Each structure stands twice: as structure tokens, then as C-alpha cells.
Amino acid sequence: MEFKSERLNNGLAVIGEVNKSAKSAAVGFFVKTGSRDETSSISGVSHFLEHMLFKGTDKLSALEVNEAFDRTGAQYNAFTSEENTVFYAAVLPEYLEEATRLWSELMRPALRDEDFNIEKNVIKEEIAMYKDLPSFDVMERCRTLHFDGHPCGNSVLGSEQSIDNLTAEQMRDYFARRYVPNNMVLAFAGHFDWDRVCSLAADSCGRWQPKAIERKLDHYEGSEKKERLGKANLVREHICLMSAGVSAQDPRRFAASLLGMIIGDDVGSRFFWELVDKAVAESATMQFGAMDGTGAFSSYIQCASQNVARVLDIVGAVFDNVVRNGVTEDELRTARNKLLSSLVIKNELPMGRLVDLGFNWSYLGQYLTTEDEVNAIKAVTADDVRSLIERFDLRNFTQFCLGPA
Amino acid sequence: MEFKSERLNNGLAVIGEVNKSAKSAAVGFFVKTGSRDETSSISGVSHFLEHMLFKGTDKLSALEVNEAFDRTGAQYNAFTSEENTVFYAAVLPEYLEEATRLWSELMRPALRDEDFNIEKNVIKEEIAMYKDLPSFDVMERCRTLHFDGHPCGNSVLGSEQSIDNLTAEQMRDYFARRYVPNNMVLAFAGHFDWDRVCSLAADSCGRWQPKAIERKLDHYEGSEKKERLGKANLVREHICLMSAGVSAQDPRRFAASLLGMIIGDDVGSRFFWELVDKAVAESATMQFGAMDGTGAFSSYIQCASQNVARVLDIVGAVFDNVVRNGVTEDELRTARNKLLSSLVIKNELPMGRLVDLGFNWSYLGQYLTTEDEVNAIKAVTADDVRSLIERFDLRNFTQFCLGPA
């Protein structure tokens, strides 16, 4: 395993972890832009733009892009979050350069008016589809309520209205401001030749022009507001709770992940035993999400309407208990094993490894081996979790409920 | 990479591929039993039994099973198909023995009446849930129509009625007949010590008693019947087509997989360009499925009701064209790259590799390296595909449509 990094003159970071025993290779562009970098008048533009990159360049039609990826046998896709837009491909080693060249071309898309107008409908259908998923809808509404004006509360998809009002010109302007080389990381993982991909990167991306960029990075404690919305078609109550946590740059992020797992992992967690196993709720999970400069714990619970009060009592008792007594060594050991095995198994594949590499570089400007992360997780003590809870009291949560009208 | 195998005196096959550069390890019990080994009076028992194994043994309650897996941090689960019931876990190497011991114990379950009666409702809910998924429902109905009495047409889940009528005694009888060591493979992949897991297997599974087993293995060409069912709540038409193919033992299975991909891969296939890209259907895919002694090509198409005739015309033309002209070198190259990259990437993880190892041993009694499979796929020529099509004419299909009443 060997790590390499280089910064092109225009600021593009090129990084790679070479693993000669891997059978595949992965490449990804990590663009540090997402809904938190949008204003309300362009809400949803980051995600819409991600779609538009597949529509081709001045030289390539959408059909040709599709066929070109297809020929390499690539497993390729993209995703957009509040903070990042990531384009990736996993391929057999002999096709890595072709896939890299292709993505590099697509990073300078045509953004044609015609494609923009057609894709608008696809985006609006995606919004409608997600609005129909109460688990998604309640999380998004709770996030907006929790961040209450802070840009981390912005919707990734935007609204039907914001997408309707968006113009291709606004998208091109956003693209020109955010897809600058000094705001991107080009990462490689698995079996590849560093010198070759590096010179390919210089050839393909070296002429992109840098530009000053910014992002608001204030930490936010959360509004602690409580709201409920009734919807005629719903049968179950969907509850989302959010409270403040540490940022992606904070060394305590590992303790925070373990705490989230102890309280709300799918199985074997406190929520599992108190809510799901006792059949008070159908599902009850908590996750910690680290973000740029801030972070949050999010819980999602689904239950019958008549159980809501009981669920909230139990959740209150779980939070109280953990604030008063911390977590046990047993719980910590189990959570650690679960977190370690999911980390190690994910990172065993070049494609999984790529995501960690890219995000660590984006957030920390730092290379961490899988071993570094394993050791950081192993080092977390019950006392570390306790001081984390003292600083970030889980009881100070924002709450959104979505249920029958 | 080193392959090891041993057969215990009672007939249990223990196999393992040791990969010292892997960071995780995987273990699985492959039981050669599924719905095709059921009679109508016990329809659904294999899948129900899979659930029951998680309910514990004479010494372990369901709760203790859950906690024991949780402590190892294992990613574990099970699945049942027409032909196989597979129980697996992926773990950090230091927890492999614990996970193996646990699965070995669970292979001799208590099958308590009380658990059986409670789990019945879970199974019936699962049946109801799948019945509500038209894409699943139409595939199952088409399979039953296609195999028309041949046991490969048996439903994996069974029906609400068959599950209602099933007794715990019948399940215990089925268990005693099918979960015999000579009908099972215990497989390992990734980073582990062969001698240790092998002696653990002898300790944990050596006293299980063998028994003669059988399975009907006749090939079946398919009924070619056509049926349609209307359902009041459906808006779209769901179409499933099935025709005969080669078995899991047949060397032509690689050519068959490539043919399925050329005609009906998600993107870039003939179905994609003719049906999805032209917006005649929302989705249109074909897959080849190799089974024990037989095999089938299955297509699934979803479209608006008014497009059904057009869809079937286009499908007919696609099949005619491929029967008359075979496939092009370009198509074959693209399909090969896609199949190779998905195979290699899947096999790069011990957990993915385990599935291939276990199934190859179950079906062929043979060890194939990933390289062997890669070479077999690379060796397929357009002529091989053409002779396959000559023997298995895609136009002789069974058809089931599910749509608006």
C-alpha cells in the first residue's frame, strides 16, 4: 500500500493509494459543493448539475457518454449531498485510464439549454418520489427545522418550485463558481500506475482555471424547535430528532459514531431493545453525521400513532440514562466491533476505499490509512464518550413528526 | 491464494480459499435445499425454516443468538432460493472462529412450537408484502407457469394458505431430511487459518448424522403458455417472459450470461435502446439464471397499458434479429467487460468470493479460481453465442402479464 499526492498548478489535488494486490481500481472526482453552498434562489442546483454532467460535453452526446462507459464495463455513478458532489467509477485496472479520461472530460460539461429543460422533469419526478417516502421527508424537514436558517438545513433536491424557477444560466454560473480545480479532489484507489494517472490528470485537467471559493463554516447548535405535520395518506407516525455533534474535522468524531451506534444501531442498540424488540416502534435508529465545521445526531423512529407519547417517553429515558450513566464497556466493545468490521470490509474494495480517501482529503487535507482509522476507533474509551455527551447533550433536540392528518 | 478442502466422515464438505492479503474473512453454510425440494403440502417450508434458525437452539435463545453475533461485529444474514438456503457472516479475522461456532450451533436449531407459531405471522406478512410488489409477483407467476408442474416452478415463500396449514412437525421432518451433512457445504474465504477452522468444523459438525438425499434434476424446456391477470390497484402493465437455458453445470452458462446482458442489461442493451431509451417501456431487462440441471432466460418489462402490443412487437423483433443474425463483436466485448468487472469486483471481497466458492462446490463439486471464471468468460465467442441461440430459441417463451383489471 503506497500513498501518493500531487497538486496541479491550478490547485487540483490528485491523490492515490496504490494497492498492488487489488484486482480492480477506482477513480473519483470529489467536488466540494452541495446544497449548503446554494442560496434559496438556486435551491437544488448542485444535485441538478450532477445529473447534467451525464448529458455530455461539446464533443460528446449523452448517448456517447453512456456507450463510452459501457465499453469499459465500469460500475459508475454519482451522488450529491449537503456538502459534496462525487462522481466515481470502479473498473478492471486496464480500463482505469479510459474511465479517468472520460470523467475528466465530463467535468467540463456542455450544459445545453435543451438538455437542461428535459432534465428538469426528471428532477421534478425525483422530488415527487422522495416526497412520497415519509422516512426521507421527515428527515429533511427535521434537518431544515434544526438548522433553522444555517445553510446545512438546505434541501439537496430543492423544491418543485425552486427547480421550476431555475434557469440554465444560473446553473452555468454556479458551475463556473464551484467546479474550479482548487475546489476538487481527483482520487484513485486500488491497482493502478500512479505516474500514468498523474500525467493523464495533468493533461486532462491542467488547463482548468482556478478561482477563489468560499463556504460558511460556523458550527451550529440547533434550534430545538418541535413541529408536526399531518398528511392524509399516512398511517404511521414518523419521528425525527436531531441534536448537535462534532464536525468532520474533530477527533471526537469516532466517539460520536460509536455513541450513535450504541443508542441506535439497527440491532442490539438501546433503541432496538427498548423500542423495536418490545414492539413499541417498527424501527428506531440513530446515526451520527459529521459535516464540514459542524455535525449532528439524527434519530428516526416509525411507530403507530397511539404509541407516540410512549415512544417519546422511552427515548427521553434512554437519553437521560446515557447522560447520567454514560455507556458500558460491553456496549462500547460491541459497537466498536461493528464499526470496525463495517469500516474494514468497506475499505477492502478499492471503490469503498476511494470514498474514505477522497473525503479525508476534502475535509482534513490529510491521508489516513485504514489502520489509522481502526486505531482511532480502538482508542475511544467510555470516558471519551462521556465527555462527548457532556458537551453535546442529546436531550436538547429538534423534533419533527410526520403522521396521519 | 490457496484452496483447501476436506470431507468429514459424515459427508460435510469443508472448503476454503485462504487469502493472506485480505483484511476480513467470511464463513457460510450452503444447504442444498429450497422450494424445488418441497411438495405442495409443505410449500414455503425452506424459507420459513431459514427464519427459524435465528430462533436459537436448545441452549441458546433468539436473544442470545442476536447478542452473540452482535458482539463479533459480524455482518450476517441468510437467504433462500428455489435451490439453496445459505447462511453467512463476514467478520474481522479475529472473530471468524466465533462466528463459525455460532452458525454451526444454529444448524441444529430447537424449532420450538412457540417460536414456530409466532414466526408464522412474520412469514405471512412477508408473503403479503411481496404480493404487493408487481415486479416480484409477475416473475413468480411466470416461473410457475413456465415450469408448469416441474418443481423449479415452486414458490419460495409459499402461499398464505400453505403457511397456515404447515405444522411444526412437518418442518422438523423436512429439516431432518434436508439439513444432513452430506447435503451441505461449509465454506470459508479471506484471511483465516485453515487448520483451525477445519478442526473447529470437525468438533462442531462431526456428530451430525448423514442420510440419503435426492433432488429431481430433469431439464425442462418450458410450457410456452401465455396468461394475463388483472388487478384493480395496478396502473402499469408488468410483463414477464421465460424461456429455457442451460444448467449451472453446463459450460455454456457463461455464453448464456453474456447473451442475457447483450439483450437485457439495465443500460446499453438491445432492450435498453429499443424500449427504455425510446420511452416505450419504463424498464426492460433480461437475465439468465442457471439452476441445478436446468436454466432459464427471464425478461421483465414494465410499461403503460396502451404500449403492451408495441412492446411485444419490439421484443419479438429483438428476438428474431438475434436468432437470425446473432450478436456483434462490439456487443460481446461490452457485455464481457461488464460481466468481468462485476465478477472481479464482487470476488475481491471475501464475502462476495464466498458465494462463488460455495455455489461452485454445491453445483460442480469443483473449485474455480476467479481467474478460471474470467478466462471462461473471455473465451466466449460470437459463434458460441450463436450456437446457444440455435439450441435455445428465445422466441419459444412462456408469458405472464400482470396489469390493470
Short mmCIF file of C-alpha atoms in Angstrom, two decimals, chain B:
data_model
loop_
_atom_site.label_atom_id
_atom_site.label_comp_id
_atom_site.label_asym_id
_atom_site.label_seq_id
_atom_site.Cartn_x
_atom_site.Cartn_y
_atom_site.Cartn_z
CA MET B 1 -4.36 -17.58 -2.58
CA GLU B 2 -4.59 -21.19 -1.53
CA PHE B 3 -7.51 -23.59 -1.81
CA LYS B 4 -8.20 -26.32 0.75
CA SER B 5 -10.94 -28.88 1.03
CA GLU B 6 -11.85 -31.77 3.25
CA ARG B 7 -14.84 -34.01 3.64
CA LEU B 8 -15.81 -35.04 7.17
CA ASN B 9 -16.74 -38.69 7.73
CA ASN B 10 -20.41 -37.73 7.80
CA GLY B 11 -20.12 -36.20 4.32
CA LEU B 12 -19.95 -32.49 5.22
CA ALA B 13 -17.77 -30.72 2.66
CA VAL B 14 -15.50 -28.12 4.24
CA ILE B 15 -13.76 -25.83 1.76
CA GLY B 16 -11.76 -22.64 1.97
CA GLU B 17 -9.80 -20.18 -0.11
CA VAL B 18 -7.14 -18.54 2.02
CA ASN B 19 -6.15 -15.01 1.01
CA LYS B 20 -3.49 -13.66 3.36
CA SER B 21 -3.78 -10.15 1.92
CA ALA B 22 -7.49 -9.91 2.77
CA LYS B 23 -8.49 -7.82 5.78
CA SER B 24 -11.67 -9.74 6.60
CA ALA B 25 -12.96 -13.29 6.48
CA ALA B 26 -16.27 -14.87 5.57
CA VAL B 27 -17.96 -18.11 6.53
CA GLY B 28 -21.11 -19.71 5.14
CA PHE B 29 -23.21 -22.82 5.30
CA PHE B 30 -24.63 -23.70 1.88
CA VAL B 31 -27.56 -26.07 2.30
CA LYS B 32 -28.67 -27.62 -0.98
CA THR B 33 -32.36 -27.27 -0.34
CA GLY B 34 -35.06 -24.87 -1.46
CA SER B 35 -38.60 -24.66 -2.78
CA ARG B 36 -37.89 -27.15 -5.59
CA ASP B 37 -37.36 -29.79 -2.91
CA GLU B 38 -40.80 -29.19 -1.41
CA THR B 39 -44.14 -30.83 -2.11
CA SER B 40 -47.26 -28.66 -2.27
CA SER B 41 -48.30 -29.67 1.27
CA ILE B 42 -45.15 -28.06 2.69
CA SER B 43 -44.79 -25.18 0.23
CA GLY B 44 -42.65 -22.41 1.75
CA VAL B 45 -41.05 -24.60 4.42
CA SER B 46 -37.44 -23.99 3.27
CA HIS B 47 -37.74 -20.24 3.60
CA PHE B 48 -39.70 -20.47 6.87
CA LEU B 49 -37.04 -22.81 8.24
CA GLU B 50 -34.32 -20.30 7.34
CA HIS B 51 -36.10 -17.80 9.62
CA MET B 52 -36.41 -20.41 12.38
CA LEU B 53 -32.66 -20.98 12.54
CA PHE B 54 -32.30 -17.49 14.03
CA LYS B 55 -34.64 -18.50 16.86
CA GLY B 56 -31.91 -20.46 18.59
CA THR B 57 -31.05 -23.91 19.84
CA ASP B 58 -31.79 -25.95 22.94
CA LYS B 59 -29.06 -23.93 24.64
CA LEU B 60 -29.45 -20.51 23.02
CA SER B 61 -32.48 -18.22 22.92
CA ALA B 62 -33.12 -15.95 19.92
CA LEU B 63 -31.99 -13.03 22.02
CA GLU B 64 -28.73 -14.74 22.88
CA VAL B 65 -28.11 -15.54 19.21
CA ASN B 66 -28.62 -11.90 18.33
CA GLU B 67 -26.30 -10.72 21.08
CA ALA B 68 -23.66 -13.29 20.27
CA PHE B 69 -23.45 -12.19 16.61
CA ASP B 70 -23.56 -8.57 17.68
CA ARG B 71 -20.53 -8.98 19.92
CA THR B 72 -18.42 -10.17 16.96
CA GLY B 73 -19.48 -7.17 14.88
CA ALA B 74 -20.49 -9.66 12.17
CA GLN B 75 -22.35 -8.66 9.04
CA TYR B 76 -24.55 -11.74 8.89
CA ASN B 77 -27.70 -12.91 7.21
CA ALA B 78 -29.28 -15.74 5.23
CA PHE B 79 -31.26 -16.23 2.05
CA THR B 80 -33.41 -18.92 0.47
CA SER B 81 -33.95 -19.56 -3.22
CA GLU B 82 -35.56 -22.29 -5.31
CA GLU B 83 -32.44 -24.39 -4.81
CA ASN B 84 -30.36 -23.20 -1.89
CA THR B 85 -30.52 -21.95 1.66
CA VAL B 86 -27.41 -20.01 2.60
CA PHE B 87 -26.31 -18.68 6.00
CA TYR B 88 -23.30 -16.38 6.08
CA ALA B 89 -21.23 -13.93 8.08
CA ALA B 90 -18.41 -11.52 7.23
CA VAL B 91 -16.16 -10.56 10.12
CA LEU B 92 -12.76 -9.31 11.11
CA PRO B 93 -10.37 -12.27 11.02
CA GLU B 94 -10.16 -12.49 14.83
CA TYR B 95 -13.89 -13.21 15.04
CA LEU B 96 -14.17 -15.85 12.34
CA GLU B 97 -13.98 -18.81 14.70
CA GLU B 98 -16.64 -17.37 16.98
CA ALA B 99 -18.96 -16.73 14.03
CA THR B 100 -18.32 -20.23 12.67
CA ARG B 101 -19.03 -21.86 16.03
CA LEU B 102 -22.25 -19.87 16.28
CA TRP B 103 -23.51 -20.82 12.82
CA SER B 104 -22.57 -24.46 13.48
CA GLU B 105 -24.71 -24.46 16.60
CA LEU B 106 -27.59 -22.79 14.78
CA MET B 107 -27.53 -25.52 12.12
CA ARG B 108 -29.06 -27.76 14.83
CA PRO B 109 -31.95 -25.49 15.83
CA ALA B 110 -34.54 -26.08 18.55
CA LEU B 111 -37.52 -25.48 16.21
CA ARG B 112 -39.76 -24.75 19.19
CA ASP B 113 -43.54 -24.81 18.63
CA GLU B 114 -43.92 -21.44 20.30
CA ASP B 115 -41.36 -19.74 18.04
CA PHE B 116 -42.87 -21.51 15.04
CA ASN B 117 -46.32 -20.10 15.77
CA ILE B 118 -45.06 -16.56 16.29
CA GLU B 119 -42.85 -16.64 13.19
CA LYS B 120 -45.76 -17.84 11.06
CA ASN B 121 -47.17 -14.32 11.20
CA VAL B 122 -43.87 -12.80 10.14
CA ILE B 123 -43.77 -15.14 7.14
CA LYS B 124 -47.35 -14.32 6.21
CA GLU B 125 -46.58 -10.61 6.38
CA GLU B 126 -43.58 -11.16 4.13
CA ILE B 127 -45.80 -13.01 1.63
CA ALA B 128 -48.33 -10.16 1.71
CA MET B 129 -45.59 -7.60 1.22
CA TYR B 130 -44.10 -9.38 -1.80
CA LYS B 131 -47.55 -9.93 -3.31
CA ASP B 132 -47.84 -6.15 -3.31
CA LEU B 133 -44.72 -5.82 -5.46
CA PRO B 134 -45.95 -6.43 -9.00
CA SER B 135 -42.42 -6.91 -10.36
CA PHE B 136 -41.92 -9.79 -7.91
CA ASP B 137 -45.42 -11.18 -8.28
CA VAL B 138 -45.29 -11.35 -12.08
CA MET B 139 -41.89 -13.07 -12.06
CA GLU B 140 -43.11 -15.70 -9.63
CA ARG B 141 -46.33 -16.32 -11.53
CA CYS B 142 -44.45 -16.59 -14.80
CA ARG B 143 -41.95 -19.02 -13.29
CA THR B 144 -44.78 -21.24 -12.08
CA LEU B 145 -46.47 -21.11 -15.49
CA HIS B 146 -43.21 -21.76 -17.32
CA PHE B 147 -42.23 -24.78 -15.23
CA ASP B 148 -45.86 -25.94 -15.18
CA GLY B 149 -45.57 -28.76 -12.66
CA HIS B 150 -41.75 -29.13 -12.71
CA PRO B 151 -40.54 -28.43 -9.13
CA CYS B 152 -38.45 -25.42 -10.27
CA GLY B 153 -41.77 -23.60 -10.54
CA ASN B 154 -42.49 -23.89 -6.81
CA SER B 155 -42.86 -20.65 -4.89
CA VAL B 156 -40.06 -19.84 -2.44
CA LEU B 157 -42.33 -18.05 0.02
CA GLY B 158 -45.28 -20.41 -0.32
CA SER B 159 -48.82 -19.08 -0.08
CA GLU B 160 -50.70 -17.71 2.89
CA GLN B 161 -52.70 -20.93 2.84
CA SER B 162 -49.73 -23.31 2.67
CA ILE B 163 -48.07 -21.48 5.55
CA ASP B 164 -51.31 -21.52 7.55
CA ASN B 165 -51.56 -25.28 7.08
CA LEU B 166 -47.91 -26.03 7.80
CA THR B 167 -47.19 -27.71 11.14
CA ALA B 168 -44.03 -27.56 13.22
CA GLU B 169 -43.87 -31.34 12.92
CA GLN B 170 -43.74 -31.12 9.13
CA MET B 171 -40.95 -28.56 9.39
CA ARG B 172 -38.95 -30.76 11.78
CA ASP B 173 -39.39 -33.68 9.39
CA TYR B 174 -38.21 -31.58 6.44
CA PHE B 175 -35.27 -30.33 8.47
CA ALA B 176 -34.25 -33.89 9.41
CA ARG B 177 -34.34 -34.96 5.75
CA ARG B 178 -32.56 -31.97 4.18
CA TYR B 179 -30.14 -30.44 6.69
CA VAL B 180 -27.93 -33.51 6.64
CA PRO B 181 -24.17 -33.01 6.46
CA ASN B 182 -23.87 -34.75 3.08
CA ASN B 183 -26.25 -32.10 1.66
CA MET B 184 -24.28 -29.11 2.96
CA VAL B 185 -21.08 -27.21 2.25
CA LEU B 186 -19.25 -25.20 4.89
CA ALA B 187 -17.16 -22.60 3.09
CA PHE B 188 -14.57 -20.03 4.14
CA ALA B 189 -12.94 -17.16 2.26
CA GLY B 190 -10.47 -14.41 3.06
CA HIS B 191 -7.95 -14.18 5.85
CA PHE B 192 -8.10 -17.27 8.10
CA ASP B 193 -6.16 -20.28 9.36
CA TRP B 194 -7.36 -23.41 7.55
CA ASP B 195 -6.22 -25.92 10.16
CA ARG B 196 -8.02 -24.10 12.92
CA VAL B 197 -11.36 -23.72 11.14
CA CYS B 198 -11.11 -27.28 9.90
CA SER B 199 -10.71 -28.74 13.37
CA LEU B 200 -13.44 -26.42 14.63
CA ALA B 201 -15.73 -27.78 11.88
CA ALA B 202 -14.93 -31.38 12.89
CA ASP B 203 -15.67 -30.58 16.54
CA SER B 204 -18.88 -28.69 15.87
CA CYS B 205 -20.38 -30.63 12.97
CA GLY B 206 -18.71 -34.06 13.12
CA ARG B 207 -21.54 -35.75 15.02
CA TRP B 208 -24.30 -34.77 12.61
CA GLN B 209 -25.76 -37.92 11.03
CA PRO B 210 -25.80 -38.35 7.25
CA LYS B 211 -28.85 -39.61 5.39
CA ALA B 212 -29.58 -40.41 1.75
CA ILE B 213 -30.90 -37.35 -0.11
CA GLU B 214 -32.31 -36.72 -3.54
CA ARG B 215 -33.39 -34.00 -5.90
CA LYS B 216 -35.15 -34.29 -9.24
CA LEU B 217 -32.78 -33.00 -11.87
CA ASP B 218 -34.59 -33.24 -15.22
CA HIS B 219 -34.10 -30.40 -17.64
CA TYR B 220 -37.29 -28.62 -18.63
CA GLU B 221 -37.99 -26.71 -21.84
CA GLY B 222 -40.90 -24.67 -20.52
CA SER B 223 -44.64 -24.64 -21.15
CA GLU B 224 -44.72 -21.65 -23.54
CA LYS B 225 -48.15 -20.84 -22.12
CA LYS B 226 -49.44 -17.25 -22.13
CA GLU B 227 -51.57 -15.79 -19.34
CA ARG B 228 -52.71 -12.47 -18.00
CA LEU B 229 -54.11 -11.38 -14.66
CA GLY B 230 -55.80 -8.05 -13.98
CA LYS B 231 -55.55 -6.38 -10.59
CA ALA B 232 -57.69 -3.41 -9.61
CA ASN B 233 -54.92 -1.42 -7.95
CA LEU B 234 -52.38 -1.57 -10.80
CA VAL B 235 -51.67 1.31 -13.14
CA ARG B 236 -48.85 -0.20 -15.23
CA GLU B 237 -48.52 -3.43 -17.14
CA HIS B 238 -45.86 -5.83 -15.85
CA ILE B 239 -44.68 -8.43 -18.33
CA CYS B 240 -42.51 -11.45 -17.67
CA LEU B 241 -41.16 -13.77 -20.36
CA MET B 242 -39.26 -17.00 -19.71
CA SER B 243 -37.55 -19.48 -22.00
CA ALA B 244 -35.23 -22.43 -21.49
CA GLY B 245 -31.48 -22.13 -20.99
CA VAL B 246 -28.51 -24.20 -19.88
CA SER B 247 -27.90 -25.53 -16.38
CA ALA B 248 -25.43 -24.43 -13.68
CA GLN B 249 -23.32 -27.43 -14.67
CA ASP B 250 -23.16 -26.54 -18.36
CA PRO B 251 -20.00 -24.86 -19.69
CA ARG B 252 -22.23 -22.75 -21.93
CA ARG B 253 -23.55 -20.87 -18.85
CA PHE B 254 -21.02 -18.07 -19.45
CA ALA B 255 -22.24 -17.57 -23.03
CA ALA B 256 -25.80 -17.55 -21.69
CA SER B 257 -24.98 -14.83 -19.13
CA LEU B 258 -23.38 -12.72 -21.86
CA LEU B 259 -26.40 -13.19 -24.11
CA GLY B 260 -28.75 -12.10 -21.30
CA MET B 261 -26.63 -9.00 -20.80
CA ILE B 262 -26.48 -8.14 -24.51
CA ILE B 263 -30.24 -8.33 -24.80
CA GLY B 264 -31.34 -7.01 -21.44
CA ASP B 265 -28.75 -5.32 -19.26
CA ASP B 266 -30.05 -2.25 -17.38
CA VAL B 267 -28.25 0.12 -19.70
CA GLY B 268 -26.72 -0.17 -23.14
CA SER B 269 -28.51 -3.41 -24.09
CA ARG B 270 -30.84 -4.03 -27.04
CA PHE B 271 -33.86 -3.78 -24.73
CA PHE B 272 -32.45 -0.55 -23.35
CA TRP B 273 -32.04 1.12 -26.72
CA GLU B 274 -35.24 -0.23 -28.27
CA LEU B 275 -37.61 0.04 -25.29
CA VAL B 276 -36.30 2.24 -22.48
CA ASP B 277 -34.35 4.87 -24.40
CA LYS B 278 -37.27 5.24 -26.84
CA ALA B 279 -39.61 5.58 -23.82
CA VAL B 280 -41.86 2.69 -24.88
CA ALA B 281 -41.23 0.98 -21.51
CA GLU B 282 -40.03 2.26 -18.14
CA SER B 283 -37.81 -0.72 -17.60
CA ALA B 284 -36.88 -3.73 -19.67
CA THR B 285 -34.28 -6.24 -18.55
CA MET B 286 -33.27 -9.82 -19.27
CA GLN B 287 -31.27 -12.14 -17.07
CA PHE B 288 -30.03 -15.64 -17.44
CA GLY B 289 -30.46 -17.85 -14.39
CA ALA B 290 -28.58 -21.13 -14.18
CA MET B 291 -30.16 -23.82 -12.00
CA ASP B 292 -29.39 -27.34 -10.95
CA GLY B 293 -29.88 -29.42 -14.11
CA THR B 294 -31.77 -26.73 -16.00
CA GLY B 295 -31.84 -22.99 -16.59
CA ALA B 296 -33.91 -20.11 -17.92
CA PHE B 297 -33.77 -16.69 -19.50
CA SER B 298 -36.20 -14.28 -17.79
CA SER B 299 -37.23 -10.87 -19.06
CA TYR B 300 -39.12 -8.29 -17.07
CA ILE B 301 -40.75 -5.29 -18.71
CA GLN B 302 -42.85 -2.52 -17.19
CA CYS B 303 -44.84 -0.21 -19.43
CA ALA B 304 -48.07 1.74 -19.87
CA SER B 305 -51.06 -0.47 -20.75
CA GLN B 306 -51.54 1.12 -24.15
CA ASN B 307 -47.95 0.18 -25.08
CA VAL B 308 -48.20 -3.58 -24.45
CA ALA B 309 -48.77 -4.60 -28.07
CA ARG B 310 -45.95 -2.36 -29.26
CA VAL B 311 -43.62 -3.65 -26.55
CA LEU B 312 -44.32 -7.26 -27.51
CA ASP B 313 -43.75 -6.44 -31.19
CA ILE B 314 -40.40 -4.85 -30.39
CA VAL B 315 -39.38 -7.74 -28.12
CA GLY B 316 -40.36 -10.15 -30.92
CA ALA B 317 -38.23 -8.19 -33.38
CA VAL B 318 -35.26 -8.14 -30.96
CA PHE B 319 -35.51 -11.91 -30.51
CA ASP B 320 -35.95 -12.51 -34.27
CA ASN B 321 -32.96 -10.38 -35.03
CA VAL B 322 -30.70 -12.14 -32.56
CA VAL B 323 -31.85 -15.57 -33.79
CA ARG B 324 -31.22 -14.61 -37.41
CA ASN B 325 -28.04 -12.55 -37.04
CA GLY B 326 -26.50 -13.48 -33.71
CA VAL B 327 -24.65 -10.81 -31.73
CA THR B 328 -21.93 -8.42 -32.88
CA GLU B 329 -18.32 -8.44 -31.74
CA ASP B 330 -18.85 -4.97 -30.27
CA GLU B 331 -21.81 -6.08 -28.18
CA LEU B 332 -19.93 -9.11 -27.00
CA ARG B 333 -16.92 -7.03 -25.97
CA THR B 334 -19.05 -4.59 -23.98
CA ALA B 335 -21.03 -7.35 -22.26
CA ARG B 336 -17.81 -9.20 -21.45
CA ASN B 337 -16.29 -6.10 -19.85
CA LYS B 338 -19.39 -5.53 -17.77
CA LEU B 339 -19.61 -9.16 -16.66
CA LEU B 340 -15.89 -9.31 -15.89
CA SER B 341 -15.82 -6.14 -13.86
CA SER B 342 -18.84 -7.14 -11.79
CA LEU B 343 -17.37 -10.62 -11.23
CA VAL B 344 -13.90 -9.38 -10.29
CA ILE B 345 -15.17 -6.60 -8.03
CA LYS B 346 -17.61 -8.91 -6.27
CA ASN B 347 -14.93 -11.57 -5.75
CA GLU B 348 -12.47 -9.05 -4.39
CA LEU B 349 -14.33 -9.08 -1.07
CA PRO B 350 -14.16 -12.32 0.96
CA MET B 351 -17.93 -12.17 1.38
CA GLY B 352 -18.50 -11.98 -2.38
CA ARG B 353 -15.90 -14.64 -3.05
CA LEU B 354 -17.58 -16.97 -0.53
CA VAL B 355 -20.77 -17.11 -2.57
CA ASP B 356 -18.96 -18.18 -5.74
CA LEU B 357 -16.89 -20.75 -3.85
CA GLY B 358 -19.90 -22.27 -2.13
CA PHE B 359 -22.08 -22.43 -5.23
CA ASN B 360 -19.34 -23.85 -7.44
CA TRP B 361 -18.77 -26.60 -4.90
CA SER B 362 -22.52 -27.25 -4.49
CA TYR B 363 -23.23 -27.40 -8.21
CA LEU B 364 -19.99 -28.70 -9.69
CA GLY B 365 -18.14 -30.25 -6.76
CA GLN B 366 -15.31 -28.17 -8.12
CA TYR B 367 -13.04 -25.29 -7.19
CA LEU B 368 -12.73 -22.50 -9.74
CA THR B 369 -10.43 -19.56 -9.16
CA THR B 370 -11.73 -16.10 -10.11
CA GLU B 371 -9.12 -16.31 -12.87
CA ASP B 372 -10.71 -19.55 -14.18
CA GLU B 373 -14.05 -17.81 -14.42
CA VAL B 374 -12.51 -14.72 -16.00
CA ASN B 375 -10.84 -16.91 -18.62
CA ALA B 376 -14.03 -18.83 -19.33
CA ILE B 377 -15.86 -15.54 -19.94
CA LYS B 378 -13.05 -14.19 -22.11
CA ALA B 379 -13.11 -17.35 -24.20
CA VAL B 380 -16.75 -16.98 -25.27
CA THR B 381 -17.03 -16.14 -28.98
CA ALA B 382 -19.90 -14.75 -31.05
CA ASP B 383 -20.14 -18.24 -32.56
CA ASP B 384 -20.62 -19.78 -29.12
CA VAL B 385 -23.50 -17.37 -28.53
CA ARG B 386 -24.95 -18.21 -31.93
CA SER B 387 -24.97 -21.98 -31.28
CA LEU B 388 -26.51 -21.39 -27.88
CA ILE B 389 -29.32 -19.41 -29.52
CA GLU B 390 -29.79 -22.19 -32.08
CA ARG B 391 -30.31 -24.71 -29.31
CA PHE B 392 -32.39 -22.45 -27.04
CA ASP B 393 -34.69 -20.37 -29.20
CA LEU B 394 -35.64 -17.25 -27.24
CA ARG B 395 -38.86 -16.97 -29.23
CA ASN B 396 -40.30 -20.05 -27.53
CA PHE B 397 -41.23 -18.21 -24.39
CA THR B 398 -43.78 -18.50 -21.64
CA GLN B 399 -45.50 -15.16 -20.94
CA PHE B 400 -47.26 -13.75 -17.92
CA CYS B 401 -48.75 -10.27 -17.79
CA LEU B 402 -50.00 -8.52 -14.68
CA GLY B 403 -51.79 -5.24 -15.17
CA PRO B 404 -54.84 -3.07 -14.57
CA ALA B 405 -58.09 -5.04 -14.24
#
